[in-house]
Coordinates of C-alpha atoms in Angstrom, one line a residue:
X1 CA -24.8 -21.3 -13.7
X2 CA -22.0 -22.9 -11.7
X3 CA -20.1 -19.5 -11.8
X4 CA -23.2 -17.7 -10.4
X5 CA -23.5 -20.3 -7.6
X6 CA -19.8 -19.8 -6.8
X7 CA -20.2 -16.1 -6.7
X8 CA -23.2 -16.3 -4.4
X9 CA -21.4 -18.8 -2.2
X10 CA -18.3 -16.5 -2.0
X11 CA -20.2 -13.5 -1.0
X12 CA -22.4 -15.4 1.4
X13 CA -19.1 -16.5 3.0
X14 CA -18.2 -12.8 3.3
X15 CA -21.5 -12.1 5.0
X16 CA -21.2 -15.0 7.4
X17 CA -17.5 -14.1 8.1
X18 CA -18.6 -10.5 8.8
X19 CA -21.3 -11.6 11.2
X20 CA -18.9 -13.8 13.0
X21 CA -16.4 -10.9 13.5
X22 CA -19.3 -8.7 14.5
X23 CA -20.5 -11.1 17.2
X24 CA -17.0 -11.5 18.6
X25 CA -16.2 -7.8 18.5
X26 CA -19.4 -6.9 20.4
X27 CA -18.9 -9.5 23.1
X28 CA -21.9 -11.7 22.2
X29 CA -19.3 -14.5 22.8
X30 CA -18.4 -14.2 26.5
X31 CA -14.9 -15.6 27.0
X32 CA -15.6 -16.0 30.7
X33 CA -18.2 -18.7 30.0
X34 CA -15.8 -21.3 28.6
X35 CA -12.4 -19.8 29.5
X36 CA -10.7 -17.1 27.5
X37 CA -8.0 -19.3 26.0
X38 CA -10.4 -21.9 24.7
X39 CA -12.8 -19.4 23.2
X40 CA -9.9 -17.4 21.7
X41 CA -8.6 -20.6 20.0
X42 CA -12.0 -21.5 18.8
X43 CA -12.7 -18.1 17.2
X44 CA -9.2 -18.1 15.6
X45 CA -9.9 -21.6 14.1
X46 CA -13.3 -20.3 12.7
X47 CA -11.6 -17.2 11.2
X48 CA -8.9 -19.3 9.6
X49 CA -11.3 -21.8 8.1
X50 CA -13.6 -19.0 6.7
X51 CA -10.6 -17.1 5.4
X52 CA -9.3 -20.2 3.5
X53 CA -12.8 -20.8 2.0
X54 CA -13.0 -17.1 1.0
X55 CA -9.6 -17.3 -0.6
X56 CA -10.5 -20.4 -2.6
X57 CA -13.8 -18.9 -3.8
X58 CA -12.0 -15.7 -4.9
X59 CA -9.7 -17.8 -7.0
X60 CA -12.6 -19.8 -8.5
X61 CA -14.4 -16.6 -9.5
X62 CA -11.3 -14.7 -10.5
X63 CA -11.1 -11.1 -11.8
X64 CA -13.0 -8.6 -9.6
X65 CA -13.3 -11.1 -6.7
X66 CA -9.5 -11.5 -6.5
X67 CA -9.2 -7.7 -6.6
X68 CA -11.5 -7.4 -3.7
X69 CA -9.8 -10.2 -1.8
X70 CA -6.5 -8.4 -2.3
X71 CA -8.0 -5.2 -0.9
X72 CA -9.3 -7.1 2.1
X73 CA -5.9 -8.7 2.6
X74 CA -4.4 -5.2 3.2
X75 CA -6.9 -4.2 5.9
X76 CA -4.7 -5.2 8.8
X77 CA -6.4 -2.4 10.9
X78 CA -9.9 -3.9 10.3
X79 CA -9.8 -7.7 9.9
X80 CA -8.4 -10.5 12.1
X81 CA -4.9 -11.7 11.2
X82 CA -6.2 -15.1 10.0
X83 CA -8.0 -13.2 7.2
X84 CA -5.2 -10.8 6.1
X85 CA -2.4 -13.4 6.2
X86 CA -4.5 -15.8 4.1
X87 CA -5.7 -13.3 1.6
X88 CA -2.3 -11.8 1.0
X89 CA -1.4 -14.8 -1.2
X90 CA -3.8 -13.5 -3.8
X91 CA -1.2 -10.8 -4.6
X92 CA 1.2 -13.4 -6.0
X93 CA -0.8 -16.6 -6.6
X94 CA -3.8 -15.5 -8.7
X95 CA -5.1 -18.0 -11.3
X96 CA -3.6 -17.9 -14.8
X97 CA -5.2 -17.6 -18.2
X98 CA -4.3 -20.4 -20.7
X99 CA -1.9 -19.8 -23.5
X100 CA -4.8 -20.2 -25.9
X101 CA -6.6 -17.3 -24.2
X102 CA -3.4 -15.2 -24.2
X103 CA -3.1 -15.7 -28.0
X104 CA -6.7 -14.8 -28.5
X105 CA -6.4 -11.4 -26.7
X106 CA -3.2 -10.5 -28.6
X107 CA -4.8 -11.5 -31.9
X108 CA -7.9 -9.5 -31.2
X109 CA -6.1 -6.4 -30.0
X110 CA -3.0 -6.3 -32.2
X111 CA -4.3 -8.0 -35.3
X112 CA -1.4 -10.5 -35.5
X113 CA -0.3 -13.8 -34.2
X114 CA 2.3 -14.0 -31.4
X115 CA 5.0 -15.4 -33.8
X116 CA 4.5 -12.5 -36.2
X117 CA 5.1 -10.0 -33.4
X118 CA 7.8 -11.6 -31.3
X119 CA 11.0 -13.5 -32.0
X120 CA 10.3 -15.6 -28.8
X121 CA 7.5 -15.6 -26.2
X122 CA 7.6 -17.5 -22.9
X123 CA 4.5 -19.6 -22.4
X124 CA 4.9 -19.6 -18.6
X125 CA 4.0 -16.2 -17.2
X126 CA 6.4 -14.3 -14.9
X127 CA 3.4 -13.5 -12.7
X128 CA -0.4 -13.6 -12.6
X129 CA -2.6 -11.0 -10.9
X130 CA -6.3 -10.4 -10.6
X131 CA -6.8 -8.7 -13.9
X132 CA -3.8 -9.8 -16.0
X133 CA -0.7 -11.8 -16.3
X134 CA 2.8 -10.9 -17.6
X135 CA 5.0 -12.8 -20.0
X136 CA 8.6 -12.3 -21.1
X137 CA 9.2 -11.9 -24.8
X138 CA 11.8 -10.8 -27.3
X139 CA 10.9 -8.5 -30.2
X140 CA 12.3 -9.1 -33.8
X141 CA 14.7 -6.1 -33.2
X142 CA 16.3 -7.9 -30.2
X143 CA 14.7 -5.9 -27.4
X144 CA 13.6 -8.0 -24.4
X145 CA 10.1 -6.9 -23.2
X146 CA 7.5 -7.7 -20.6
X147 CA 4.0 -8.3 -22.2
X148 CA 1.0 -7.7 -19.9
X149 CA -2.1 -9.4 -21.2
X150 CA -5.5 -8.9 -19.6
X151 CA -7.6 -12.0 -18.7
X152 CA -10.1 -12.3 -21.6
X153 CA -13.4 -12.3 -19.7
X154 CA -12.6 -9.9 -16.8
X155 CA -13.8 -6.8 -18.5
X156 CA -17.2 -8.2 -19.6
X157 CA -17.8 -9.8 -16.2
X158 CA -16.6 -6.9 -14.0
X159 CA -19.8 -4.8 -14.1
X160 CA -21.9 -7.9 -13.1
X161 CA -19.5 -8.8 -10.3
X162 CA -19.7 -5.3 -8.8
X163 CA -23.5 -5.3 -9.0
X164 CA -23.6 -8.6 -7.2
X165 CA -21.1 -7.3 -4.6
X166 CA -23.3 -4.2 -4.0
X167 CA -26.5 -6.3 -3.4
X168 CA -24.7 -8.6 -0.9
X169 CA -23.1 -5.7 1.0
X170 CA -26.5 -4.1 1.3
X171 CA -27.9 -7.4 2.6
X172 CA -25.2 -7.6 5.2
X173 CA -26.1 -4.0 6.3
X174 CA -29.7 -5.0 6.7
X175 CA -28.6 -7.8 9.1
X176 CA -26.0 -5.7 10.9
X177 CA -26.8 -1.9 10.7
X178 CA -23.4 -1.0 12.2
X179 CA -21.5 -2.6 9.3
X180 CA -20.8 0.1 6.8
X181 CA -19.0 -1.6 3.9
X182 CA -20.5 0.3 1.0
X183 CA -17.2 2.2 0.7
X184 CA -15.6 -1.0 -0.6
X185 CA -18.2 -1.2 -3.4
X186 CA -17.9 2.5 -4.2
X187 CA -14.1 2.1 -4.6
X188 CA -14.4 -0.9 -6.8
X189 CA -16.9 1.0 -9.1
X190 CA -14.5 3.9 -9.4
X191 CA -11.2 2.2 -9.7
X192 CA -11.9 -1.0 -11.7
X193 CA -12.6 0.6 -15.1
X194 CA -9.3 2.6 -14.8
X195 CA -7.3 -0.5 -13.9
X196 CA -8.8 -2.3 -16.9
X197 CA -7.6 0.4 -19.3
X198 CA -3.9 -0.4 -19.9
X199 CA -3.4 2.8 -21.9
X200 CA -4.3 4.7 -18.7
X201 CA -1.7 2.5 -16.9
X202 CA 1.0 3.4 -19.4
X203 CA 0.2 7.2 -19.0
X204 CA 0.4 6.8 -15.2
X205 CA 3.8 5.1 -15.6
X206 CA 5.2 7.9 -17.7
X207 CA 3.7 10.6 -15.4
X208 CA 5.3 9.2 -12.2
X209 CA 8.6 8.6 -14.0
X210 CA 8.7 12.3 -15.0
X211 CA 7.4 13.4 -11.6
X212 CA 10.2 11.6 -9.7
X213 CA 12.9 12.0 -12.3
X214 CA 15.3 13.4 -9.7
X215 CA 15.3 10.2 -7.8
X216 CA 18.3 8.3 -9.3
X217 CA 17.3 5.2 -7.3
X218 CA 13.9 4.8 -9.0
X219 CA 13.4 2.8 -12.2
X220 CA 10.0 2.9 -14.0
X221 CA 10.1 0.6 -17.1
X222 CA 9.6 2.3 -20.4
X223 CA 6.3 1.8 -22.2
X224 CA 6.4 0.7 -25.9
X225 CA 3.3 2.4 -27.3
X226 CA 3.4 0.9 -30.8
X227 CA 2.3 -2.5 -29.4
X228 CA 0.1 -1.4 -26.5
X229 CA -3.7 -1.4 -26.4
X230 CA -6.4 -1.2 -23.7
X231 CA -5.8 -5.0 -23.0
X232 CA -2.2 -5.4 -23.9
X233 CA 0.7 -3.4 -22.5
X234 CA 4.3 -3.7 -23.8
X235 CA 7.1 -2.5 -21.6
X236 CA 10.8 -2.7 -21.0
X237 CA 11.8 -5.9 -19.2
X238 CA 13.6 -5.3 -15.9
X239 CA 14.8 -8.0 -13.6
X240 CA 15.0 -7.8 -9.8
X241 CA 14.0 -9.4 -6.5
X242 CA 10.9 -8.6 -4.5
X243 CA 11.3 -5.8 -2.0
X244 CA 10.6 -8.0 0.9
X245 CA 13.1 -10.7 -0.1
X246 CA 15.9 -10.1 2.4
X247 CA 17.8 -13.2 1.2
X248 CA 18.0 -11.8 -2.3
X249 CA 19.2 -8.4 -1.0
X250 CA 21.9 -10.0 1.1
X251 CA 23.0 -12.2 -1.8
X252 CA 23.3 -9.2 -4.0
X253 CA 24.9 -6.9 -1.4
X254 CA 21.9 -4.5 -1.3
X255 CA 21.5 -2.5 1.9
X256 CA 18.1 -3.2 3.4
X257 CA 18.0 0.1 5.4
X258 CA 18.9 2.1 2.2
X259 CA 16.0 0.4 0.3
X260 CA 13.6 1.1 3.1
X261 CA 14.7 4.7 3.2
X262 CA 14.4 5.1 -0.5
X263 CA 10.9 3.6 -0.5
X264 CA 9.7 6.0 2.3
X265 CA 11.2 9.0 0.5
X266 CA 9.6 8.0 -2.8
X267 CA 6.1 7.6 -1.3
X268 CA 6.4 10.7 0.9
X269 CA 7.1 12.7 -2.2
X270 CA 4.1 11.2 -4.0
X271 CA 1.7 11.7 -1.1
X272 CA 2.7 15.0 0.5
X273 CA 4.3 16.9 -2.4
X274 CA 2.7 15.8 -5.6
X275 CA -0.6 14.3 -4.5
X276 CA -0.3 11.5 -7.2
X277 CA 0.0 8.2 -5.4
X278 CA 0.8 4.7 -6.6
X279 CA -1.7 2.7 -4.5
X280 CA -0.7 -1.0 -5.0
X281 CA 2.8 -1.3 -3.5
X282 CA 2.6 -5.0 -2.7
X283 CA 6.0 -6.8 -3.0
X284 CA 5.2 -8.2 -6.5
X285 CA 5.0 -4.6 -7.8
X286 CA 8.1 -3.3 -6.1
X287 CA 11.4 -4.9 -7.1
X288 CA 15.0 -4.1 -6.1
X289 CA 18.2 -4.6 -8.0
X290 CA 21.8 -3.4 -8.5
X291 CA 21.9 -1.0 -11.5
X292 CA 23.8 -2.9 -14.2
X293 CA 26.1 0.1 -15.0
X294 CA 26.5 2.0 -11.7
X295 CA 26.1 -0.9 -9.3
X296 CA 23.9 1.3 -7.0
X297 CA 20.8 -0.1 -5.4
X298 CA 17.6 0.7 -7.4
X299 CA 13.9 0.3 -6.8
X300 CA 11.8 -0.9 -9.8
X301 CA 8.1 0.3 -9.6
X302 CA 5.7 -1.8 -11.5
X303 CA 1.9 -2.0 -12.2
X304 CA 0.7 1.6 -12.5
X305 CA -3.0 0.9 -13.0
X306 CA -4.2 2.2 -9.6
X307 CA -3.3 5.7 -8.6
X308 CA -5.1 8.1 -6.2
X309 CA -5.1 11.8 -7.2
X310 CA -5.3 13.9 -4.0
X311 CA -7.1 17.3 -3.9
X312 CA -4.9 20.2 -2.7
X313 CA -7.2 20.7 0.4
X314 CA -6.9 17.0 1.4
X315 CA -3.2 16.8 0.7
X316 CA -2.4 19.9 2.8
X317 CA -4.6 18.7 5.7
X318 CA -2.9 15.3 5.5
X319 CA 0.5 17.0 5.6
X320 CA -0.5 19.0 8.7
X321 CA -1.9 15.9 10.4
X322 CA 1.3 13.9 9.9
X323 CA 3.4 16.8 11.1
X324 CA 1.3 17.0 14.2
X325 CA 1.6 13.2 14.8
X326 CA 5.4 13.3 14.3
X327 CA 5.8 16.3 16.6
X328 CA 3.2 15.1 19.1
X329 CA 1.0 18.1 18.9
X330 CA -2.2 16.5 20.1
X331 CA -4.4 19.6 19.7
X332 CA -3.5 19.8 16.0
X333 CA -3.9 16.0 15.7
X334 CA -7.5 16.4 16.8
X335 CA -8.1 19.4 14.6
X336 CA -6.8 17.9 11.4
X337 CA -8.2 14.4 12.0
X338 CA -11.6 16.1 12.4
X339 CA -11.1 18.1 9.2
X340 CA -10.5 14.8 7.4
X341 CA -13.8 13.4 8.6
X342 CA -12.9 11.5 11.8
X343 CA -15.1 13.6 14.1
X344 CA -14.9 12.3 17.7
X345 CA -13.2 9.1 16.6
X346 CA -10.0 11.0 16.0
X347 CA -8.0 8.9 18.5
X348 CA -9.0 5.7 16.6
X349 CA -8.2 7.5 13.3
X350 CA -4.7 8.4 14.5
X351 CA -4.1 4.8 15.6
X352 CA -5.2 3.5 12.2
X353 CA -2.9 5.9 10.4
X354 CA 0.2 5.1 12.4
X355 CA -0.6 1.5 13.4
X356 CA 0.4 2.5 17.0
X357 CA -1.5 2.4 20.2
X358 CA -3.1 5.6 21.5
X359 CA -0.6 5.7 24.4
X360 CA 2.3 5.5 21.8
X361 CA 0.7 8.3 19.7
X362 CA 0.4 10.5 22.8
X363 CA 4.1 9.8 23.8
X364 CA 5.3 10.3 20.3
X365 CA 5.5 7.8 17.5
X366 CA 9.2 8.4 16.9
X367 CA 10.1 7.9 20.5
X368 CA 10.2 4.1 20.4
X369 CA 9.8 1.3 17.8
X370 CA 6.7 -1.0 17.8
X371 CA 7.0 -3.9 20.2
X372 CA 5.4 -7.3 19.6
X373 CA 3.2 -6.6 22.7
X374 CA 2.0 -3.3 21.2
X375 CA 1.3 -5.0 17.8
X376 CA -0.8 -7.7 19.5
X377 CA -2.6 -5.0 21.5
X378 CA -3.5 -3.1 18.3
X379 CA -4.9 -6.2 16.6
X380 CA -7.0 -7.2 19.7
X381 CA -8.4 -3.7 19.9
X382 CA -9.2 -3.7 16.2
X383 CA -11.6 -6.5 16.9
X384 CA -13.2 -4.6 19.8
X385 CA -13.7 -1.5 17.7
X386 CA -14.8 -3.1 14.5
X387 CA -18.1 -1.2 14.2
X388 CA -16.4 2.2 14.9
X389 CA -13.7 1.4 12.3
X390 CA -16.4 0.5 9.8
X391 CA -18.2 3.8 10.6
X392 CA -15.0 5.8 10.3
X393 CA -14.2 4.3 6.9
X394 CA -17.6 5.2 5.6
X395 CA -17.2 8.9 6.7
X396 CA -13.6 9.8 5.8
X397 CA -13.0 11.3 2.3
X398 CA -12.8 8.5 -0.4
X399 CA -9.2 9.6 -1.1
X400 CA -8.2 8.4 2.3
X401 CA -9.3 4.8 1.7
X402 CA -6.6 4.0 -0.9
X403 CA -4.0 6.0 1.2
X404 CA -4.8 3.7 4.2
X405 CA -4.4 0.6 2.0
X406 CA -1.1 2.0 0.7
X407 CA 0.1 2.7 4.2
X408 CA -0.7 -0.9 5.3
X409 CA 1.1 -2.4 2.3
X410 CA 4.2 -0.3 2.9
X411 CA 4.1 -1.1 6.6
X412 CA 4.0 -4.8 5.8
X413 CA 7.1 -4.4 3.7
X414 CA 8.9 -2.5 6.5
X415 CA 7.9 -5.1 9.0
X416 CA 9.4 -7.8 6.9
X417 CA 12.6 -5.8 6.4
X418 CA 12.8 -5.0 10.1
X419 CA 12.8 -1.2 9.4
X420 CA 9.4 -0.3 10.6
X421 CA 8.9 3.1 12.4
X422 CA 12.6 4.0 12.0
X423 CA 13.6 7.6 12.8
X424 CA 14.7 8.2 9.2
X425 CA 11.3 7.4 7.7
X426 CA 9.7 10.0 10.0
X427 CA 12.4 12.6 9.2
X428 CA 11.8 12.1 5.4
X429 CA 8.1 12.5 6.0
X430 CA 8.7 15.7 7.9
X431 CA 10.9 17.1 5.1
X432 CA 8.2 16.5 2.5
X433 CA 5.5 18.0 4.7
X434 CA 7.5 21.1 5.3
X435 CA 8.3 21.5 1.6
X436 CA 4.7 21.0 0.6
X437 CA 3.3 23.5 3.1
X438 CA 6.0 26.1 2.3
X439 CA 5.2 25.8 -1.4
X440 CA 1.5 26.4 -0.7
X441 CA 2.3 29.4 1.5
X442 CA 4.7 30.9 -1.2
X443 CA 1.9 30.6 -3.8
X444 CA -0.5 32.5 -1.5
X445 CA 2.1 35.2 -0.5
X446 CA 1.3 38.6 -1.8
X447 CA 4.8 40.1 -1.6
X448 CA 8.4 39.3 -2.4
X449 CA 9.4 40.0 1.2
X450 CA 6.8 37.4 2.5
X451 CA 8.0 34.8 0.0
X452 CA 11.6 35.4 1.2
X453 CA 10.5 35.0 4.8
X454 CA 8.8 31.6 4.0
X455 CA 11.9 30.4 2.1
X456 CA 14.2 31.2 5.0
X457 CA 11.8 29.6 7.5
X458 CA 11.7 26.5 5.3
X459 CA 15.5 26.3 4.9
X460 CA 16.0 26.8 8.6
X461 CA 13.5 24.0 9.6
X462 CA 15.0 21.6 7.0
X463 CA 18.5 22.4 8.4
X464 CA 17.2 21.6 11.9
X465 CA 16.0 18.2 10.7
X466 CA 19.3 17.5 8.9
X467 CA 21.1 18.4 12.1
X468 CA 18.9 16.2 14.2
X469 CA 19.5 13.3 11.7
X470 CA 23.2 13.9 11.9
X471 CA 23.1 13.8 15.7
X472 CA 21.1 10.5 15.6
X473 CA 23.8 9.0 13.3
X474 CA 26.7 10.1 15.5
X475 CA 24.8 8.8 18.5
X476 CA 24.3 5.5 16.7
X477 CA 28.0 5.3 15.7
X478 CA 29.1 6.1 19.3
X479 CA 26.8 3.4 20.7
X480 CA 28.1 0.9 18.1
X481 CA 31.7 1.9 19.2
X482 CA 30.9 1.4 22.9
X483 CA 29.3 -2.0 22.2
X484 CA 32.3 -3.1 20.1
X485 CA 34.7 -2.0 22.8
X486 CA 32.7 -3.8 25.5
X487 CA 32.5 -7.0 23.4
X488 CA 36.3 -6.8 22.9
X489 CA 36.9 -6.3 26.6
X490 CA 34.6 -9.3 27.5
X491 CA 36.4 -11.5 24.9
X492 CA 39.8 -10.6 26.4
X493 CA 38.7 -10.7 30.1
X494 CA 39.1 -14.5 30.7
X495 CA 42.7 -14.5 29.4

C-alpha cells in the first residue's frame, strides 16, 4: 500500500510540475507584475524543489520510475535546467539491491550459489542503474568478469508501473490539452521489455561489435553466454574512466579532442550508415582507457539493452536533413524536416536537433561555436515554446524520440569536454551522410556506368571534405604559431 501511495505521489508531482511549467510558458505568470528578476528566481526555486521531490520519489519507487526519470533528465530541449540537472544523478546514483537479493536472482537463474560459480565476488557493486547493478567477480578459471544482475522485482512490477504512468499522463492531458506526453508512455511500453531481456542485450553487444569492427579505438566487452540468462549477464571486465572525466584523461595522458572525435565518428556510423543506434550513451555507459598493449586511447561501450533500429526511409531522410543543416541549405532543411513529421514547426525542429538558435541555424551551425548567451537563449525559448515542443514530439516518427535523447546525452558529454560543435564533428557527420546516400544510390543504379559515376562523385566529395579539414588544421597551426610568436615578443619586450 505504501508503495502505491509513493507511486501516486510521484506521478501527481509530475502532473503538478507539468502544470507549473505550462503556466510559466504560457505567460499566466506576468513578470512585469512583480519584477522580472523576482519572478524568475521564484519560478527557478519552485522548479528546483519539485525536481528534488520528483528525484526522491523516483528513487523510492525504483525500476521503471528511475528509467523514466533518466529519460526526463536527458530532455534539455524540453524541461527547465533545474529538472534536467537534478534528474541526471539517476544515471549514476540509482538505489541498490541487497546482497541477499543478488544471491536470490543468481540462484534462481543459474541454479547454483555464488560460491559455486565464482572464485570471488565483490559484495559492493561497481554501479547501480534503474533495472540492474554490476558486480566484479573472478571465475574459477581465473577470468575477471563483470556480472550484471537484474533487480529482483523490477520485471514483475514494470507492467503495473507503465499502466499507472499511462493513466496519470492521460489525466494531465485532460487538465492541459496542449500537453502531449503520451509518446513517453509509448516508448516505455516498447523499450522496457527489451531492456529487461539481458539475452537481447548480449546479442546487441555482439552485433554492434561486429558492425564497428574496423574501429580499432572501440572496445565492446565480450559476452560469456554459458553463465548468462534473461536476468543475469556475464561479460568481460574492462576498467576505465567515465568519458566526461577530464581529470582522469589528463592523468592518463588521453587526448580529449581525440576521444570526442572518436565518439562522434562512432555514433555517425551507427546513425547514418547502419541505422542501428546505441541509445543510452550517458557517461556511466561510455568509458575511456589506454589500451593495455598498444597504449592507444580506446572507448569502451557498455549497456547494450536500448538500441533503436532505423528504417531505411527514415535514415536516408535524416541523412539529407543533417547534410542540409551542415551546408546551410534552408530549402532542403524545410523539406526534410517536414518529411520527418515537423510540418510548419520545422524551424523549432531544426533548433531541437542542433541545440542552436534559429539565427545560428540560418547562418550555418559550423560557422561559430555555441556561446553561453546563445545557450541561455535556447533554454529560455524552450520554456516559451513548451506546448509546441510537446506537440512536435507527439507527431515525429517514434524512431526520432530516442535519437533526440541520444543527441542530448552526446551533447552533454561534448559540453563537459569542451568540444561541442567542433568543425571535425560536422565533417565526420558529412562523411557518413555522403557514404550512406551514395550506397543507397548505387543499389538503385541500373547500369555499371551509373554506379561508376556515383563512386567517382562520392570519392570527389569526400576528397573535398578531407582537403577542407586539412586547411582548417593548417590554419589552426598557423594561428597557434602566430600566437606563440606574439607571446614570445611580449615576453621579451620589457627587456
